[in-house]
Coordinates of C-alpha atoms in Angstrom, one line a residue:
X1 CA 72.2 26.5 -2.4
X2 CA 75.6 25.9 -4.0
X3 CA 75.2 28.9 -6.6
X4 CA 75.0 29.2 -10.0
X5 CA 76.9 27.8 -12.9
X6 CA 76.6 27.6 -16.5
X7 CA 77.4 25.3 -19.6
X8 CA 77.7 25.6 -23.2
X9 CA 79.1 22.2 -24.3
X10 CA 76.3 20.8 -23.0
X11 CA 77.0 19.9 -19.4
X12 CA 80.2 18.6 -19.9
X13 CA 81.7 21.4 -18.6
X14 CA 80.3 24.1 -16.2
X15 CA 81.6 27.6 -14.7
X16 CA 80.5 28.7 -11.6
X17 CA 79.8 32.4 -12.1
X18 CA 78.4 32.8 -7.9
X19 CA 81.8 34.9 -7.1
X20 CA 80.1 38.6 -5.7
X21 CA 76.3 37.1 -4.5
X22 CA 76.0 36.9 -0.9
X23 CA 73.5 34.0 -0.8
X24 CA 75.5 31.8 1.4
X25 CA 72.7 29.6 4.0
X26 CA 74.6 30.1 7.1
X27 CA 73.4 28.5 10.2
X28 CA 75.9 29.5 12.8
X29 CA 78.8 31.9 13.0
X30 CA 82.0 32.3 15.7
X31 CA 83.2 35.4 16.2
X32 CA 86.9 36.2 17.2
X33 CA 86.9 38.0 20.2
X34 CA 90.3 39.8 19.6
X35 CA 89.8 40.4 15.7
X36 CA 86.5 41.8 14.3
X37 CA 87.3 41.2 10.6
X38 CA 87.8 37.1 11.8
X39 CA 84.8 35.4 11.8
X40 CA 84.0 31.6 11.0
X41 CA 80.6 30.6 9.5
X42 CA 79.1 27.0 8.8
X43 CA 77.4 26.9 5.8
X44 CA 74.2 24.6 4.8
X45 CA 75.9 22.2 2.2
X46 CA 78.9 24.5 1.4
X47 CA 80.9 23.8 3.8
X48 CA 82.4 25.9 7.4
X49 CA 84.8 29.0 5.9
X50 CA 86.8 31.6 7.9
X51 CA 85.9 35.5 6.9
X52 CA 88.4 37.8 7.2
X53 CA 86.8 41.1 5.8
X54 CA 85.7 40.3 2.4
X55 CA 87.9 37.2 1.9
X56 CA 85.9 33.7 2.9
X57 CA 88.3 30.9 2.7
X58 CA 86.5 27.1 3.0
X59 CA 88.3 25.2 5.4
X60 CA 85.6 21.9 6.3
X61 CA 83.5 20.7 3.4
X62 CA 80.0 19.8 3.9
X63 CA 77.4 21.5 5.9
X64 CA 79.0 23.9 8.5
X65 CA 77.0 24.2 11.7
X66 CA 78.4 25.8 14.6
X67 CA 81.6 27.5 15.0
X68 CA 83.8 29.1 17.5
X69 CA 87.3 30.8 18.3
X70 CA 89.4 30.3 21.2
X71 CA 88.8 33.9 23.1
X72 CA 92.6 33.5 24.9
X73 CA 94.1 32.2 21.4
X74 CA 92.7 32.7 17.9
X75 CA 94.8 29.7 16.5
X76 CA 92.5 27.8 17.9
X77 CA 89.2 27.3 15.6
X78 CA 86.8 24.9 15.8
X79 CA 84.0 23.8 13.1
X80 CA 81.5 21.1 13.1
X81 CA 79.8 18.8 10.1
X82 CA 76.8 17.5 11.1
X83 CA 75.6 15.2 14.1
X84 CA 78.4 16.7 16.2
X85 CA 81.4 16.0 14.4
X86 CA 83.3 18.7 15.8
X87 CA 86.9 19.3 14.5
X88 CA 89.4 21.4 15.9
X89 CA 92.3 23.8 14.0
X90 CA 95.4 25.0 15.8
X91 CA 96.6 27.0 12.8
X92 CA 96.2 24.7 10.1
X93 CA 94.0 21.6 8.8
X94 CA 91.2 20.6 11.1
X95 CA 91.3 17.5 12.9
X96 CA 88.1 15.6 15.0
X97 CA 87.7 15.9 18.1
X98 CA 84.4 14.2 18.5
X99 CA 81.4 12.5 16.8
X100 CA 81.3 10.0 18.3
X101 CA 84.5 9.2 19.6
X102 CA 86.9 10.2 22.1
X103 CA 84.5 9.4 24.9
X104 CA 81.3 10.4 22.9
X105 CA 79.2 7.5 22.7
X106 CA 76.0 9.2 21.0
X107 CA 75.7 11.4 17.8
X108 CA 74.4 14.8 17.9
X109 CA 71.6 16.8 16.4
X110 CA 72.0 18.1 12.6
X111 CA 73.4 21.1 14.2
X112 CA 74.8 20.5 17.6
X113 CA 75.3 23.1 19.6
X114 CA 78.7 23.5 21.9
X115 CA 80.7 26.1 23.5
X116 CA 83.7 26.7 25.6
X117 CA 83.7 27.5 29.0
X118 CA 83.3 30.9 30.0
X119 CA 85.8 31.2 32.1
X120 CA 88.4 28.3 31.1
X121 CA 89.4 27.6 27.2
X122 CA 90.5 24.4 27.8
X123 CA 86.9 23.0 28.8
X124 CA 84.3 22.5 26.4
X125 CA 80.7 21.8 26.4
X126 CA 78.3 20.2 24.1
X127 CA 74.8 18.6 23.3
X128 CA 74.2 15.4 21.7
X129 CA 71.3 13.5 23.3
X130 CA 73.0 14.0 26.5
X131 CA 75.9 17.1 27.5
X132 CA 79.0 16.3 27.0
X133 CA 82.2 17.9 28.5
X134 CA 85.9 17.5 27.8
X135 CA 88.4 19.5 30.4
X136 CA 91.0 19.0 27.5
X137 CA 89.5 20.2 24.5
X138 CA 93.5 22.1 23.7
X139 CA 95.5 18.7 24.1
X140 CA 98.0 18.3 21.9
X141 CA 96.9 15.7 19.4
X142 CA 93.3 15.7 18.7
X143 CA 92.9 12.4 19.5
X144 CA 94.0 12.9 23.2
X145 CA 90.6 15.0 23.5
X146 CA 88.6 12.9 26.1
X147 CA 84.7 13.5 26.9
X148 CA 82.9 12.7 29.6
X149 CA 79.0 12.7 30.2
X150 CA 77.4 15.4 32.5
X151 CA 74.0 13.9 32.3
X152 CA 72.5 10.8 31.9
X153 CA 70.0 9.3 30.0
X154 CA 68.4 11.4 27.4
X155 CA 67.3 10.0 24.7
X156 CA 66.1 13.6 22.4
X157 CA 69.0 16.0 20.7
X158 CA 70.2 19.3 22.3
X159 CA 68.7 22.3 20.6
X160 CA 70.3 24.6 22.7
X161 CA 72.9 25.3 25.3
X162 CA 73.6 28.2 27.5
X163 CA 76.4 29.0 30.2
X164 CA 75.8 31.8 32.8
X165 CA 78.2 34.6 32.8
X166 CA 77.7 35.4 36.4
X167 CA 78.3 31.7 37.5
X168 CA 80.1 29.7 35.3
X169 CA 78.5 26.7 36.9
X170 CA 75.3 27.3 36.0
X171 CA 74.4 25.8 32.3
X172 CA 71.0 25.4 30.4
X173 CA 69.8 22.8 27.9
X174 CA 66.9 22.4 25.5
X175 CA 65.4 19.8 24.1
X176 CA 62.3 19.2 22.1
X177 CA 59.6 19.9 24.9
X178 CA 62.0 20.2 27.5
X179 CA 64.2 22.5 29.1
X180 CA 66.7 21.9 32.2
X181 CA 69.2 23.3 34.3
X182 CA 72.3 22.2 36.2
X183 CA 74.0 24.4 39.5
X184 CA 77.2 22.5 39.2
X185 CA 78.2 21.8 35.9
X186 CA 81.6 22.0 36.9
X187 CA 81.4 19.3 39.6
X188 CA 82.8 15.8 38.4
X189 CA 80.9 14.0 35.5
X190 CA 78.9 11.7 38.2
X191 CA 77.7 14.1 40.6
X192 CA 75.9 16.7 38.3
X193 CA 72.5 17.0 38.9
X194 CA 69.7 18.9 37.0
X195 CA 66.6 20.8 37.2
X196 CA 63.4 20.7 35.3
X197 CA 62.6 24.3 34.3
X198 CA 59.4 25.4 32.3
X199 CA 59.2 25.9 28.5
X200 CA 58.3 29.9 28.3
X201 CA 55.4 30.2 27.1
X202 CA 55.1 26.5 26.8
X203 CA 56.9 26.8 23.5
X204 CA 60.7 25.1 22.9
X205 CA 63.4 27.6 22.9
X206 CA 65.2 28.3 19.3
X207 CA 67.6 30.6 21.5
X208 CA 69.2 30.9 24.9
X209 CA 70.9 33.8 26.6
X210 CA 72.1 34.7 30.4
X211 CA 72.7 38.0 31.8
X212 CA 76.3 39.3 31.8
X213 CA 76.2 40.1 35.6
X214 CA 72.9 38.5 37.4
X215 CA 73.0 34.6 37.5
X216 CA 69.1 34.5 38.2
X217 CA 68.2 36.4 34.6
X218 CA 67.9 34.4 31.4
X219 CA 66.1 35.3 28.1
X220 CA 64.6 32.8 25.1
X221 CA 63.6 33.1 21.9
X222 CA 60.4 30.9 21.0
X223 CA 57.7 30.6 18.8
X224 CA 56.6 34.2 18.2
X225 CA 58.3 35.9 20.9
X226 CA 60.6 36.6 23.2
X227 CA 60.9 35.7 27.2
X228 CA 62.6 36.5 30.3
X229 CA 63.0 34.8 33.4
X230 CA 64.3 36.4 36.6
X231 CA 63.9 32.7 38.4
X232 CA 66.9 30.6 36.7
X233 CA 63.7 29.2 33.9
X234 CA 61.3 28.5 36.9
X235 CA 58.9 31.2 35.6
X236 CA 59.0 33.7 32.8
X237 CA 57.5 36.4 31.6
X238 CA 56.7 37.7 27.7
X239 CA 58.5 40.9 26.9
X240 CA 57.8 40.3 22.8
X241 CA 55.4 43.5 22.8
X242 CA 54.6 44.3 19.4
X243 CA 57.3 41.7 17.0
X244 CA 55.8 40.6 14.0
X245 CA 53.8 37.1 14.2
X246 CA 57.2 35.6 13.0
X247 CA 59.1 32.9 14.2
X248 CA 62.3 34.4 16.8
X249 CA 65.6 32.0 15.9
X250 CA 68.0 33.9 18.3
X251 CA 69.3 36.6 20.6
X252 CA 72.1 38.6 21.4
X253 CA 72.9 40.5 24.3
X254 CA 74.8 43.8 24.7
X255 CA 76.6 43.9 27.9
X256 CA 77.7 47.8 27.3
X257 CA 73.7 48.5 27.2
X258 CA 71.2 49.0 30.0
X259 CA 69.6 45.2 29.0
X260 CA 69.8 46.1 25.8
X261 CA 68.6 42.9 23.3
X262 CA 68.4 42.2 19.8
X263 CA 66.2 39.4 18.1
X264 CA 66.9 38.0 15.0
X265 CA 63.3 36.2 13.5
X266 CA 62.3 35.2 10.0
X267 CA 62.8 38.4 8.1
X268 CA 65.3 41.0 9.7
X269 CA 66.2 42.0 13.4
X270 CA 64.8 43.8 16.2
X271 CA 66.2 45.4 19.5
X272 CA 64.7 46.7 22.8
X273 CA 66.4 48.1 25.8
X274 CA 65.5 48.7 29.8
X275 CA 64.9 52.3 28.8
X276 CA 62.2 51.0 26.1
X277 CA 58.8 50.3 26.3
X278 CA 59.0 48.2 22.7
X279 CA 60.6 46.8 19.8
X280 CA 61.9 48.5 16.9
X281 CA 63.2 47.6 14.3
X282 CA 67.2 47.6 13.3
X283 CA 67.5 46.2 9.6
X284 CA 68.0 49.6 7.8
X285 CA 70.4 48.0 4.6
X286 CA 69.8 44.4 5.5
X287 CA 67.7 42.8 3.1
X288 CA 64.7 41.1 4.4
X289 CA 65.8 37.8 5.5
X290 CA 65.9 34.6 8.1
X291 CA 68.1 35.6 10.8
X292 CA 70.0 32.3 12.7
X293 CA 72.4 34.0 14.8
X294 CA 73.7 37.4 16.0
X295 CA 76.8 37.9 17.8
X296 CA 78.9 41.0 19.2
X297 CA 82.6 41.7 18.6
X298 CA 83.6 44.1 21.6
X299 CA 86.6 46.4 20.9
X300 CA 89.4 46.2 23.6
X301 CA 89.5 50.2 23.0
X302 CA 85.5 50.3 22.9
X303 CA 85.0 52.1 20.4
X304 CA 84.3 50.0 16.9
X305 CA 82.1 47.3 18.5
X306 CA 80.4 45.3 16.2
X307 CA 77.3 43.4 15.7
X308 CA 77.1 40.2 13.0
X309 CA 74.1 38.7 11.8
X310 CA 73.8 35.4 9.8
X311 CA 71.3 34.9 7.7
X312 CA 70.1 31.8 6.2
X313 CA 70.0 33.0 2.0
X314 CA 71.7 36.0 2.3
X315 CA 75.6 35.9 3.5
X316 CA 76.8 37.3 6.5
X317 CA 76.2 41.1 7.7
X318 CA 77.7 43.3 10.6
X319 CA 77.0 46.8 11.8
X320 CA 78.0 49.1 14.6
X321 CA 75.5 48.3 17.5
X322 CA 72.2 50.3 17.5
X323 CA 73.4 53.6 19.5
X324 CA 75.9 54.3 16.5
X325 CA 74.6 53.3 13.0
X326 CA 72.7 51.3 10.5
X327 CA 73.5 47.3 9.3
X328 CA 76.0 47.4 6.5
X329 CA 77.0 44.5 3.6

């Protein structure tokens, strides 16, 4: 996974000749929301690098696993090793800001998953065994980052976590065999509570994604398929139609569409809307591949809107979204 090199002393020397293949194993990618050239990926055992067009520059070594940009201010980056070590840029070297450690009493997951706050920049969210939150994740010295606990006693990694656009104190979490939801996730650390929901489809989620305007709508990726719920995860039902028998890994939603979804599974990427009565498929160009995350770029002037695939063999793709294009290197 690190490329390939060759030798003709013998092995005492090598040159790497990877430079042009776009087999980079990229688990998770955050896109800028003012910039759709900037994008950071983490990378299975090659490290988290920032994308700016065709130009990748590494800037944590190791596996990268998720990544994100500050939507109100692209200085601020933020990349994670493994077990939740996340580490946080302000426009130059990256510094932790967990793992565990300021506050964090627990490791994380291989890939931990973690967002900011909808609404508020400076709060941050993220899933070890139990959710974490700091209200100061844009202090001034990294080690000023503090973290408190928003749930107790778990004792199984976060696989996925999930923030309601339409009420920012809504929040899901899944864990192996188990998926819950809190009302106040807002509220102070000790006086969050949380609700049981059921696994759609009795599978685990891979994926997580709320509705842009209706707090009651979620959808989930698992197993073979793909599920809605109109309940808040107390019911759900299959809207997979006719996908391949492939594992689903994750979903993006586009909030210019009429519930207009894509699905990124084992070998390409599907999309359905309202309008729809099933999938088809959207991989024209992409080669077949295992798809770990999809996110959308929106233009401020709406009209170059983006979506960006990563794939776990073959680089990072984008395309314009499905009413105006194809997927393009």
């Amino acid at each position: 996974d690190g490329g390939i090199s060759w030798t003709n002393d013998g092995g005492i020397t090598w040159t790497d000749v990877t430079n042009g293949l776009a087999i980079n194993q990229i688990y998770k990618i955050g896109q800028c929301a003012t910039n759709a050239d900037l994008v950071i990926t983490g990378q299975q055992d090659n490290g988290t690098a920032v994308a700016n067009g065709s130009t990748f520059t590494t800037v944590i070594g190791g596996d990268g696993t998720e990544c994100a940009f500050d939507y109100s201010d692209q200085n601020y980056r933020y990349g994670c090793y493994v077990m939740g070590d996340i580490q946080r840029s302000t426009g130059g070297s990256y510094s932790e800001i967990a793992l565990p450690g300021n506050g964090i009493t627990e490791t994380g997951p291989w890939v931990t998953p973690y967002f900011l706050h909808k609404t508020d920049p400076n709060t941050m969210f993220a899933g070890f065994n139990n959710v974490w939150r700091t209200n100061n994740v844009k202090a001034a010295s990294a080690s000023s980052v503090t973290w408190s606990a928003i749930s107790t006693g778990e004792t199984s990694g976060c696989v996925a976590l999930e923030q309601s656009n339409a009420d920012v104190n809504i929040i899901y979490v899944v864990r192996s065999g188990a998926m819950k939801r809190t009302d106040n996730a807002n509220a102070a650390a000790g006086s969050v509570t949380w609700t049981s929901c059921t696994l759609p489809g009795g599978y685990t989620p891979t994926d997580l994604k709320a509705h842009p305007t209706d707090p009651n709508t979620i959808y989930a990726t698992a197993n073979y398929g793909v599920y809605k719920s109109t309940n808040k995860g107390s019911t759900w039902s299959n809207i997979s139609g006719t996908l391949p028998s492939l594992f689903t890994n994750c979903l993006a939603y586009d909030k210019t569409s009429n519930e207009g979804l894509y699905v990124g599974n084992q070998n390409g990427i599907f999309y359905k809307d309202a309008s729809m009565s099933d999938w088809v498929p959207f991989s024209t160009g992409l080669p077949v591949t295992d798809v770990r995350e999809l996110e959308i770029f929106y233009d401020p002037v709406g009209t170059q809107n983006r979506i960006k695939a990563a794939t776990y063999g073959r680089g990072l793709w984008q395309s314009d979204l499905i009413e105006t294009g194809v997927l393009n290197p």
